[in-house]
XYZ file of C-alpha atoms in Angstrom:
553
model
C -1.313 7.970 -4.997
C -4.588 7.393 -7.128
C -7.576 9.740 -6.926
C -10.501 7.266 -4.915
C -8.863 6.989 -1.301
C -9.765 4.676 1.854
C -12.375 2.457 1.771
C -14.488 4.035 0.651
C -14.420 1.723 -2.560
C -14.564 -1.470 -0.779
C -16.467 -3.619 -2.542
C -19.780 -3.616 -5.297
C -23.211 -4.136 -3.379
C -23.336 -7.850 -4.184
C -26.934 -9.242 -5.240
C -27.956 -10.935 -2.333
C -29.734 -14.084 -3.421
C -30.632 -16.495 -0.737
C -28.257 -16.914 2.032
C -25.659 -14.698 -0.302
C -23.706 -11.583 1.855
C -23.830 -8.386 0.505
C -20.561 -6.256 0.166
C -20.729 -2.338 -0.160
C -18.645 -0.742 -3.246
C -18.417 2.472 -3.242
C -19.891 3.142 0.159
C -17.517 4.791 3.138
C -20.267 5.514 5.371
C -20.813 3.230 8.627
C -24.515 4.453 8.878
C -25.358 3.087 5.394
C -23.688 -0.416 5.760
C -24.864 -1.203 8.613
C -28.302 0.066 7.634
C -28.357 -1.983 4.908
C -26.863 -4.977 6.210
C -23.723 -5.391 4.052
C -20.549 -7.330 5.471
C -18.877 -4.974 8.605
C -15.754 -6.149 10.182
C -16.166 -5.271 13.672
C -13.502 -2.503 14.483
C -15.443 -1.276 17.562
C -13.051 -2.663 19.941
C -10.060 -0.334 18.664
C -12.920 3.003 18.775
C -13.535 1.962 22.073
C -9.865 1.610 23.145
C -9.038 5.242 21.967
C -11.725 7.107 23.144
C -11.866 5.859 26.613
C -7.887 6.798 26.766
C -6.639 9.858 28.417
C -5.295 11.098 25.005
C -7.489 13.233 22.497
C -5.423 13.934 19.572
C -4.888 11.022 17.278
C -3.150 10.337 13.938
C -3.182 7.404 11.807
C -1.365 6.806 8.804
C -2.358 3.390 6.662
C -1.979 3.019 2.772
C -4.419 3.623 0.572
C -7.754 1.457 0.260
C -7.341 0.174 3.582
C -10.375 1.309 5.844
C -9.211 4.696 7.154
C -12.885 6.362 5.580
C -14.566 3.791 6.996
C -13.075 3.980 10.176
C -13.351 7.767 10.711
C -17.279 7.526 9.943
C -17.467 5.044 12.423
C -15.961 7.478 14.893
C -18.979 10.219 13.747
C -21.316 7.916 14.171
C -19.972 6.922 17.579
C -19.790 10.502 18.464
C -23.104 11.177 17.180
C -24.677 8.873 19.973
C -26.174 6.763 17.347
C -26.452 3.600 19.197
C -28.764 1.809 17.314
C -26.068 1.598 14.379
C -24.023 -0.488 16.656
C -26.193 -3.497 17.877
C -24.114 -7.017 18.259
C -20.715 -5.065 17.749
C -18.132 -5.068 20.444
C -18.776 -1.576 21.770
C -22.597 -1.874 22.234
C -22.061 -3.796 25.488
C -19.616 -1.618 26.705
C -20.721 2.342 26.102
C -23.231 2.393 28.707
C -23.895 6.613 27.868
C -24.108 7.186 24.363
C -23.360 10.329 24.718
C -23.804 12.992 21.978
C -21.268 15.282 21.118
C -20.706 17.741 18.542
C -19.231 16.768 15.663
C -16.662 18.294 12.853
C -16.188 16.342 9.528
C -13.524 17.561 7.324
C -12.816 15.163 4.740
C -10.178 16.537 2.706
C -9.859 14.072 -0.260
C -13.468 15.693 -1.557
C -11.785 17.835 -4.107
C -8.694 18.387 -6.651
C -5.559 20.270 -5.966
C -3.742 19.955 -9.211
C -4.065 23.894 -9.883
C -3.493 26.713 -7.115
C -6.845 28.505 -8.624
C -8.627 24.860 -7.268
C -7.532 24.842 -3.999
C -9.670 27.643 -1.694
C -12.717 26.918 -3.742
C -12.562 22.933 -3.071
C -11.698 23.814 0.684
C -14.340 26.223 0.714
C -17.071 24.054 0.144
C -15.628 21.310 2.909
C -15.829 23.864 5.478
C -19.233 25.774 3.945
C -21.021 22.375 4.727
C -19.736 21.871 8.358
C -20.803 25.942 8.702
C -24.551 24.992 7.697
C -24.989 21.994 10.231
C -24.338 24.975 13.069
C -25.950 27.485 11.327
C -22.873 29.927 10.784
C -23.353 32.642 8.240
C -20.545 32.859 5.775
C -17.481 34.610 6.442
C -16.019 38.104 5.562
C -13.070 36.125 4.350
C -13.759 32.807 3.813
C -9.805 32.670 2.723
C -9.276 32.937 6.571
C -9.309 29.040 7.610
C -8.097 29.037 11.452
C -11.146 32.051 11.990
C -13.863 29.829 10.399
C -12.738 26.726 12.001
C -11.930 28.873 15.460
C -15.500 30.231 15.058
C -16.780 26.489 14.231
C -15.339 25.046 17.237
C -16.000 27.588 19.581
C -20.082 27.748 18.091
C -20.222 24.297 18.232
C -19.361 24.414 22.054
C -21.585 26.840 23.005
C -24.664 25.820 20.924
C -24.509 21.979 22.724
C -22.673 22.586 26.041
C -20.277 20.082 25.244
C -16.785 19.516 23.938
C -16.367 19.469 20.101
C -15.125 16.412 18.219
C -12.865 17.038 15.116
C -12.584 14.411 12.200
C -10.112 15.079 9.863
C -9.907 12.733 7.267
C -7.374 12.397 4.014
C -5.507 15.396 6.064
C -2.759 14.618 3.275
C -4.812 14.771 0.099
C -4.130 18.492 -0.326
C -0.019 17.893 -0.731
C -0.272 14.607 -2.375
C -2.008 15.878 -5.361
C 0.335 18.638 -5.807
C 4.071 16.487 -5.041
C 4.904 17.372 -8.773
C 4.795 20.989 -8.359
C 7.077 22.458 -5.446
C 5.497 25.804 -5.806
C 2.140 24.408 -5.689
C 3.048 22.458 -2.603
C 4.122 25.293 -1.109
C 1.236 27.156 -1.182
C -1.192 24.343 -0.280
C 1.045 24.150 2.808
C 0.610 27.158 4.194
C -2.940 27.086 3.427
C -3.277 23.733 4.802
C -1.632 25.101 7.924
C -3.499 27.399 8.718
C -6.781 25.503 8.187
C -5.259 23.191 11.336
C -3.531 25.999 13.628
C -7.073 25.924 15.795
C -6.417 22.080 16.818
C -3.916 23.730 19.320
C -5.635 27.303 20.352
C -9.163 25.920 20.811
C -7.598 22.763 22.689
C -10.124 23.147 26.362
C -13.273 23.338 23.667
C -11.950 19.560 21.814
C -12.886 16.232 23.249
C -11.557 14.392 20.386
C -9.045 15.060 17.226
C -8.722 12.084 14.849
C -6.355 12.860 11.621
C -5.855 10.238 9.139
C -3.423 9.866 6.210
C -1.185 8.216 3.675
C 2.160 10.847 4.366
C 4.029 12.367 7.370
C 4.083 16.588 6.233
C 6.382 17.516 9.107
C 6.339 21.143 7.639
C 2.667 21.504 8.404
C 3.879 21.974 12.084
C 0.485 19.495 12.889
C 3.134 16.879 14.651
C 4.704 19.372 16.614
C 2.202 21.758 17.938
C -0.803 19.133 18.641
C -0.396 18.678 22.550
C 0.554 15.129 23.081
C -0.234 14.095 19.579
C -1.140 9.660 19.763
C 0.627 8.578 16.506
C -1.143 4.831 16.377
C 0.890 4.339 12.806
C 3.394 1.543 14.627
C 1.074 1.103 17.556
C 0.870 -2.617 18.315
C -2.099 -1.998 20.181
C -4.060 -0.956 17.299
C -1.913 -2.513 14.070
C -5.298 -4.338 13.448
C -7.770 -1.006 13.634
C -7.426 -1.108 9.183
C -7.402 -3.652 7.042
C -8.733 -7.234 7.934
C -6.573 -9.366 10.405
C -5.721 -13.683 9.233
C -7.991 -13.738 12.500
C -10.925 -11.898 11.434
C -10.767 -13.964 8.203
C -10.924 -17.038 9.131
C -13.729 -15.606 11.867
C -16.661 -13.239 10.769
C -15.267 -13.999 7.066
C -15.889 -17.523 7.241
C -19.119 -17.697 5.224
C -17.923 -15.470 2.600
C -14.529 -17.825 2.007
C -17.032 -20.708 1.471
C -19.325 -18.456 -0.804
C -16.168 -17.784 -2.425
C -14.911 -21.255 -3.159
C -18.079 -22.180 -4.278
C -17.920 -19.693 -6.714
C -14.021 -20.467 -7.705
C -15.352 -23.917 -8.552
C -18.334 -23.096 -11.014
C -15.741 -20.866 -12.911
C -12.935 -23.492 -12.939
C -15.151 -26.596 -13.608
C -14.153 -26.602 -17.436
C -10.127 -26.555 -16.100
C -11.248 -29.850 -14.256
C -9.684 -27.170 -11.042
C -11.251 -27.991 -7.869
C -11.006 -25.289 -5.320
C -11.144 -26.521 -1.203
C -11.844 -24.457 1.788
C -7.993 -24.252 2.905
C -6.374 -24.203 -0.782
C -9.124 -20.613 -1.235
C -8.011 -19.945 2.340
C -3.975 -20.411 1.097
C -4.511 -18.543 -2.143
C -6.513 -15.616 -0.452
C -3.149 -15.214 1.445
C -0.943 -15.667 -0.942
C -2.840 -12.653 -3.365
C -3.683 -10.126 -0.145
C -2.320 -11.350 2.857
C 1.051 -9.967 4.197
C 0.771 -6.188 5.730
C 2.567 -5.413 8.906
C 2.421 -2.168 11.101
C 4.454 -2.983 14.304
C 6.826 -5.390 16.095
C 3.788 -7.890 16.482
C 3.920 -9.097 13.045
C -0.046 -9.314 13.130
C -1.190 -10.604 9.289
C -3.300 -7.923 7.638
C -5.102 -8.360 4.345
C -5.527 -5.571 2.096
C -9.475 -4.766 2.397
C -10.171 -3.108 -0.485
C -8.705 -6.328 -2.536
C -9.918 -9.010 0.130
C -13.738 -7.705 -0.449
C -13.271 -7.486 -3.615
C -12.467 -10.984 -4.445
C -15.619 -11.932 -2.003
C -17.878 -9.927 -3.976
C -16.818 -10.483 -8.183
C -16.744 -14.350 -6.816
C -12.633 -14.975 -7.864
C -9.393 -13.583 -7.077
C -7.560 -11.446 -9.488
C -4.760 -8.055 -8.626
C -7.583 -5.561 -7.554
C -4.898 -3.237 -6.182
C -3.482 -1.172 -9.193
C -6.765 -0.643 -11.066
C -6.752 3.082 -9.901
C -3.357 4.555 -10.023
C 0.243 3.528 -10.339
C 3.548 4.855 -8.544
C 5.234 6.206 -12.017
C 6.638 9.088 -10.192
C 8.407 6.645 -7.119
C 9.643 4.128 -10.267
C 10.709 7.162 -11.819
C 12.782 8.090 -8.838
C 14.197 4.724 -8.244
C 15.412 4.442 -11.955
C 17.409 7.209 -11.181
C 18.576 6.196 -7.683
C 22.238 4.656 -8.374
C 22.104 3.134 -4.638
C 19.281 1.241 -4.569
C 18.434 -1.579 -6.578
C 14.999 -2.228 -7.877
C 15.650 -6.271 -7.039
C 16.885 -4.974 -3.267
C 13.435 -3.769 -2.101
C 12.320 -7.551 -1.274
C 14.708 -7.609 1.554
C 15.810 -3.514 2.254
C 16.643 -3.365 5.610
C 16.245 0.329 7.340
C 15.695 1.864 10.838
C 11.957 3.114 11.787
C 13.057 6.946 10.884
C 13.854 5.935 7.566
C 10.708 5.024 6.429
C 8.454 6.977 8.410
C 10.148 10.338 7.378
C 7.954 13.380 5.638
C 7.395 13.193 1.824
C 7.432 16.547 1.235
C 9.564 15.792 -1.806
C 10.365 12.722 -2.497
C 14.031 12.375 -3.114
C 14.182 8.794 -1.220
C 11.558 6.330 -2.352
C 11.678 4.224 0.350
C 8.968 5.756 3.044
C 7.220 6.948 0.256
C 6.821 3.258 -1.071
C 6.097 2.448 2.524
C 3.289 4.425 3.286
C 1.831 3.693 -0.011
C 1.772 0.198 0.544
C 4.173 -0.959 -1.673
C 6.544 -1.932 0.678
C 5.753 -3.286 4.128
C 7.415 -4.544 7.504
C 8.640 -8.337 7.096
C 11.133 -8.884 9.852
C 12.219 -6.985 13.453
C 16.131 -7.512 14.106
C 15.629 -6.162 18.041
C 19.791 -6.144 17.993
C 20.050 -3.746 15.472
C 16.782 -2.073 15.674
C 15.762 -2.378 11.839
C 13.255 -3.279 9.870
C 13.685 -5.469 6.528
C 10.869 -4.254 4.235
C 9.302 -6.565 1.005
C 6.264 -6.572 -1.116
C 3.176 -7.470 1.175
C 1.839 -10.221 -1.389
C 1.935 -11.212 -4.527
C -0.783 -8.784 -5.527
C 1.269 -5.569 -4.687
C 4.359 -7.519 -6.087
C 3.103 -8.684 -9.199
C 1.475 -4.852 -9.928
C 4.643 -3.428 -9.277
C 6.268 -5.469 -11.336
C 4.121 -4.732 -14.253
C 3.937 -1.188 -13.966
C 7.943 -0.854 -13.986
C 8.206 -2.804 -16.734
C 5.731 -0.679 -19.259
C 6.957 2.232 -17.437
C 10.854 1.342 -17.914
C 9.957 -0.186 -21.418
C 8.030 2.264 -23.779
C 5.177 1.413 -26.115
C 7.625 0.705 -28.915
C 9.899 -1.661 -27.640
C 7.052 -3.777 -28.621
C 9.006 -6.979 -26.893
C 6.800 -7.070 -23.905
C 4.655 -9.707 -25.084
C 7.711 -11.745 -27.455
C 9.505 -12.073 -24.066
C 6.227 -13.821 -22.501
C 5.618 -15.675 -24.718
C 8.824 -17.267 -25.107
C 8.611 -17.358 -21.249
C 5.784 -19.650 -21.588
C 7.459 -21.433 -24.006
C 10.586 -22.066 -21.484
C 8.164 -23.098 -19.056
C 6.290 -25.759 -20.877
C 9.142 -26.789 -22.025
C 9.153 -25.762 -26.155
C 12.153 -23.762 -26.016
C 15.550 -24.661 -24.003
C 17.098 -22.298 -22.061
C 19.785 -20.694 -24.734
C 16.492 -20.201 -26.954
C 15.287 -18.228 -24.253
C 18.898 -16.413 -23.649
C 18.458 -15.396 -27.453
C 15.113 -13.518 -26.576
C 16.425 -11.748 -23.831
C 19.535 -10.583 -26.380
C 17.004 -9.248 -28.965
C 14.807 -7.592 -25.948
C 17.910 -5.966 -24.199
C 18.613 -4.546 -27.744
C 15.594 -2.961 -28.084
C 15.635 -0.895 -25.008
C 16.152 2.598 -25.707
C 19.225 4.330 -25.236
C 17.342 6.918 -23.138
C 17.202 4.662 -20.605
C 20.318 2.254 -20.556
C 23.076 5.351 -21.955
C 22.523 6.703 -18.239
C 23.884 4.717 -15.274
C 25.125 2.011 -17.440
C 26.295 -1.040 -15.087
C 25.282 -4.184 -14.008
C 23.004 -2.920 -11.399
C 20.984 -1.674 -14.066
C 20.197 -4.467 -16.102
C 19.514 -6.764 -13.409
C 17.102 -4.810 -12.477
C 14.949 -4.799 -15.994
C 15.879 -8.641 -16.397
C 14.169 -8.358 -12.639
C 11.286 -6.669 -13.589
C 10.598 -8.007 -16.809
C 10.715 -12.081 -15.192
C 8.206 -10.084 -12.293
C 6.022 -9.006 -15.317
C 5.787 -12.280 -17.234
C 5.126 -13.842 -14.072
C 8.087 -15.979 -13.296
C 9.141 -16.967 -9.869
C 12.249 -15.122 -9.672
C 14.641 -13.943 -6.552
C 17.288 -11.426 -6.613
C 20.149 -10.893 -4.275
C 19.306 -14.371 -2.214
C 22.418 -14.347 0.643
C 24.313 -17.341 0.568
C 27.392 -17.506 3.592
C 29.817 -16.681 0.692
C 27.768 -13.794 -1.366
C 24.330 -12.851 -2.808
C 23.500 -13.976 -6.105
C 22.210 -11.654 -8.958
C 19.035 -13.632 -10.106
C 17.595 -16.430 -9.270
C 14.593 -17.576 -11.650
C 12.704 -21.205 -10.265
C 10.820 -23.486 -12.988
C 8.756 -26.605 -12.611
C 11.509 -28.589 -13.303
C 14.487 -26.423 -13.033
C 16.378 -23.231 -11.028
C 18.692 -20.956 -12.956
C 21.205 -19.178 -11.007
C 21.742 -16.236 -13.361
C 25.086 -13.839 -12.490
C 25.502 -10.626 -14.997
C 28.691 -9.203 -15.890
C 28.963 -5.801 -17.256
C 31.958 -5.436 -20.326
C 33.899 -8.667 -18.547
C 32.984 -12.369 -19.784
C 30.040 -14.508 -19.078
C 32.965 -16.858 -17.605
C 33.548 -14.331 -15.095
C 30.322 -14.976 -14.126
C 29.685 -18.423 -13.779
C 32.802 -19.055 -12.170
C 31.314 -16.650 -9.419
C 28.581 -18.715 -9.164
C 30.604 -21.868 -8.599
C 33.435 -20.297 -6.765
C 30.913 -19.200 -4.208
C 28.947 -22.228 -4.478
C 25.720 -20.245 -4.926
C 24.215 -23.548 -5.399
C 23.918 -24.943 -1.583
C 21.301 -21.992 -1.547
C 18.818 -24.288 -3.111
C 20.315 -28.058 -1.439
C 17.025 -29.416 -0.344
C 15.455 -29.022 -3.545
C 14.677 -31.598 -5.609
C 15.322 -30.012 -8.747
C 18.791 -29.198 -10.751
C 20.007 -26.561 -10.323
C 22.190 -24.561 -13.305
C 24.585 -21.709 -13.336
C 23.723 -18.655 -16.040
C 26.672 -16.144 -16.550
C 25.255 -13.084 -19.181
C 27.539 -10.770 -20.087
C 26.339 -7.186 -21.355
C 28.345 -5.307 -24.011
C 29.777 -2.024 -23.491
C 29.552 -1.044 -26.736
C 26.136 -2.673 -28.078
C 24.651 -2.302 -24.300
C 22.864 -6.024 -24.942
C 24.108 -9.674 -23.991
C 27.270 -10.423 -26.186
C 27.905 -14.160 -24.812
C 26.437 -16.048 -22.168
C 27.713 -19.418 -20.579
C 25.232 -21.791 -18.895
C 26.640 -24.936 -16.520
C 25.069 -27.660 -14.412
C 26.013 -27.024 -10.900
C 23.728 -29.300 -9.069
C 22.482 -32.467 -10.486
């Protein structure tokens, strides 16, 4: 859960030369893009939709990097009456008042909770600088959160005449920084908790209550005592409100695609590469592409990562350059019952993954609302949700995080094993070359991590991880009518069914593969198709013979 949230971070202010667009970076404010004419994607339409609804309290939750900053300024600014801002955007036409209202901005990612003695002085200064805008003196115990905000609300009210709107943004920040240290946590509960016990009390003074985060805290008693709390998480009416629909792209994002190509071209002239509209369109997809929030399956593009590419001029993995989940890998090494391959694929009901992280003991809604996982498919039968990587992006970064997490510093293989990847794939090494790489890099592994747990599950898992890092196409646990292979790695001119045995025989193993005819999995492909059995020593807890067989010509 890195430090820069929302975004806020969206993008560098490109150079505009010519007809170039200009992309903020850095910038979370809706007054200051628009006033400087950078690249909006009009979300006006959803801002209308809520606050013309007979609801006022509102929660969002959305991962990280994906517009929730960006969308709560727009809501001050909307509040604010500050029509101007909002010329040629969907709710222009529509708001026919403009109404001013008073307006509380609590952005709670402005600060550091890693130490108890940091948390009333960063929360402190949040609510110090709402205080000034309505003049309010400073407390007699500024400690005491629900008087100050009370005394905010109810000053704020009688000061304009009208009902006070409350922005909360980050609401989460507080607990996230601190999910390391339960008696931390803890305490920034209850202080946390008392900052928001006013949302209730002071409910006929509130027009509006927007709360946005990455986490459900149940314990914070927000989701119970709010009065007919709006949770738009799995909303289909607003799974577009973050991030940047396929629609939007191919829409107000047109230009910057072609800008975007162009540029994709002058970089990959000397590869003799030629870049067209549709193949940047298909590999914009492919990278970002691939977030879902409710049973409507609408395509959403990471923002943060989508902008990005527009504004450097080339698409590369923007999403792990601030943070990785260490802690969540950390937890899933340890998890026995689910396997690292399994999450393309896990299939669980809504409550499983939308649970509270107060401590994570289950990875899975934690990876959720972090974006690492996302919703893929809807059986309506059974009511559950199968949950993958969003793109290859997420995948990819995923993928190499585990692996240097799982594989410390001196294992030293990491790079021997891609390299003789490469090799395989260009066709300099055969397969049992390869085999005899993987034999010297399971051997390496410390016992730390393979003298726990020891089982087949296991080393699938870092065979998984490391083919993810190296960047081979690999599948694990594809479902065939008779069984679900192990591994499944695809090469330009070959797929390898690969089946591992744990203290058994590598026979074992292919003879799985053909006794189950793994092979129809891949019948319409052109390409042939062999059967890998590896089986892992007991005692030496690395590959002690391996058997390879052409099952499909």
């Amino acid at each position: 859960m890195g430090a820069t949230r929302g975004w806020s971070t969206y993008c560098k202010m490109a150079q505009k030369e010519g007809n170039r667009r200009g992309y903020a970076v850095g910038v979370q404010t809706f007054d200051r893009i628009r006033e400087q004419g950078s690249v909006y994607i009009d979300k006006t339409e959803y801002v209308w939709k809520m606050v013309t609804t007979d609801a006022v309290n509102f929660f969002l939750s959305r991962p990280r990097r994906f517009g929730k900053s960006l969308l709560v300024d727009t809501l001050r600014c909307y509040f604010e009456g500050r029509k101007e801002l909002f010329e040629g955007l969907y709710i222009y036409n529509v708001e026919k008042e403009w109404k001013q209202y008073p307006v509380i901005f609590l952005n709670l990612s402005n600060g550091k909770y890693f130490e108890k003695e940091l948390v009333h002085p960063t929360i402190n200064v949040i609510l110090e600088q709402e205080e000034k805008k309505f003049g309010i003196a400073k407390p007699d115990d500024p400690t005491n959160y629900d008087a100050r905000l009370t005394r905010m609300i109810e000053t704020a009210y009688q000061q304009t005449g009208e009902k006070v709107v409350v922005l909360i943004d980050e609401y989460d920040a507080p607990m996230l920084d601190s999910k390391n240290d339960p008696e931390l946590q803890n305490y920034i509960r209850n202080r946390v908790r008392n900052l928001f016990s006013p949302l209730k009390a002071q409910e006929r003074y509130l027009r509006f209550v927007f709360l946005t985060g990455i986490s459900k805290f149940s314990q914070l008693s927000v989701f119970s005592e709010l009065n007919n709390l709006q949770q738009l998480t799995f909303d289909p009416n607003y799974e577009g409100i973050c991030g940047i629909t396929e629609e939007e792209l191919l829409t107000q994002m047109k230009p910057d695609i072609e800008q975007l190509c162009e540029s994709r071209n002058r970089l990959d002239a000397r590869y003799g590469i030629v870049n067209t509209y549709d193949s940047t369109v298909a590999d914009l997809k492919y990278w970002f592409d691939g977030y879902h929030f409710s049973r409507e399956m609408t395509d959403i593009y990471c923002p943060w990562s989508l902008v990005s590419a527009f504004a450097m001029g080339d698409i590369m993995n923007f999403w792990f350059s601030t943070g990785t989940p260490t802690s969540l890998i950390n937890i899933l090494r340890t998890r026995s019952d689910i396997s690292l391959p399994e999450l393309e694929g896990y299939t669980a009901k809504l409550a499983r993954f939308d649970a509270p992280t107060e401590r994570i003991t289950d990875p899975i809604p934690a990876l959720f609302q972090s974006g690492y996982l996302t919703l893929k498919e809807y059986d309506r039968r059974k009511n559950e949700w199968t949950l993958g990587f969003p793109n290859e992006e997420v995948r990819e970064g995923f993928a190499d995080c585990l692996y240097k997490y799982m594989m410390p510093d001196y294992v030293g293989s990491g790079d021997t094993l891609g390299i003789a990847f490469n090799d395989l794939r260009f066709k300099d090494k055969t397969f049992e070359q390869f085999i005899e790489v993987i034999r010297k890099w399971y051997a390496g592994i410390p016992y730390s991590i393979t003298g726990k747990n020891q089982n087949e599950q296991l080393y699938q898992s870092l065979l998984y991880a490391a083919f993810l890092a190296v960047g081979g196409d690999i599948s694990a646990e594809e479902q065939t009518s008779d069984g679900r292979m192990d591994l499944a790695l695809k090469m330009p001119d070959a797929i390898y069914i690969l089946e591992l045995k744990y203290g058994k025989t590598a026979e074992e193993a292919t003879d799985q593969i053909v006794a189950k005819n793994y092979a129809v999995r891949f019948a319409a492909d052109d390409r042939p198709v062999w059967a890998v059995g590896l089986n892992i020593s007991e005692d030496h807890r690395t590959i002690d013979s391996y058997k390879i067989v052409q099952v499909k010509q």
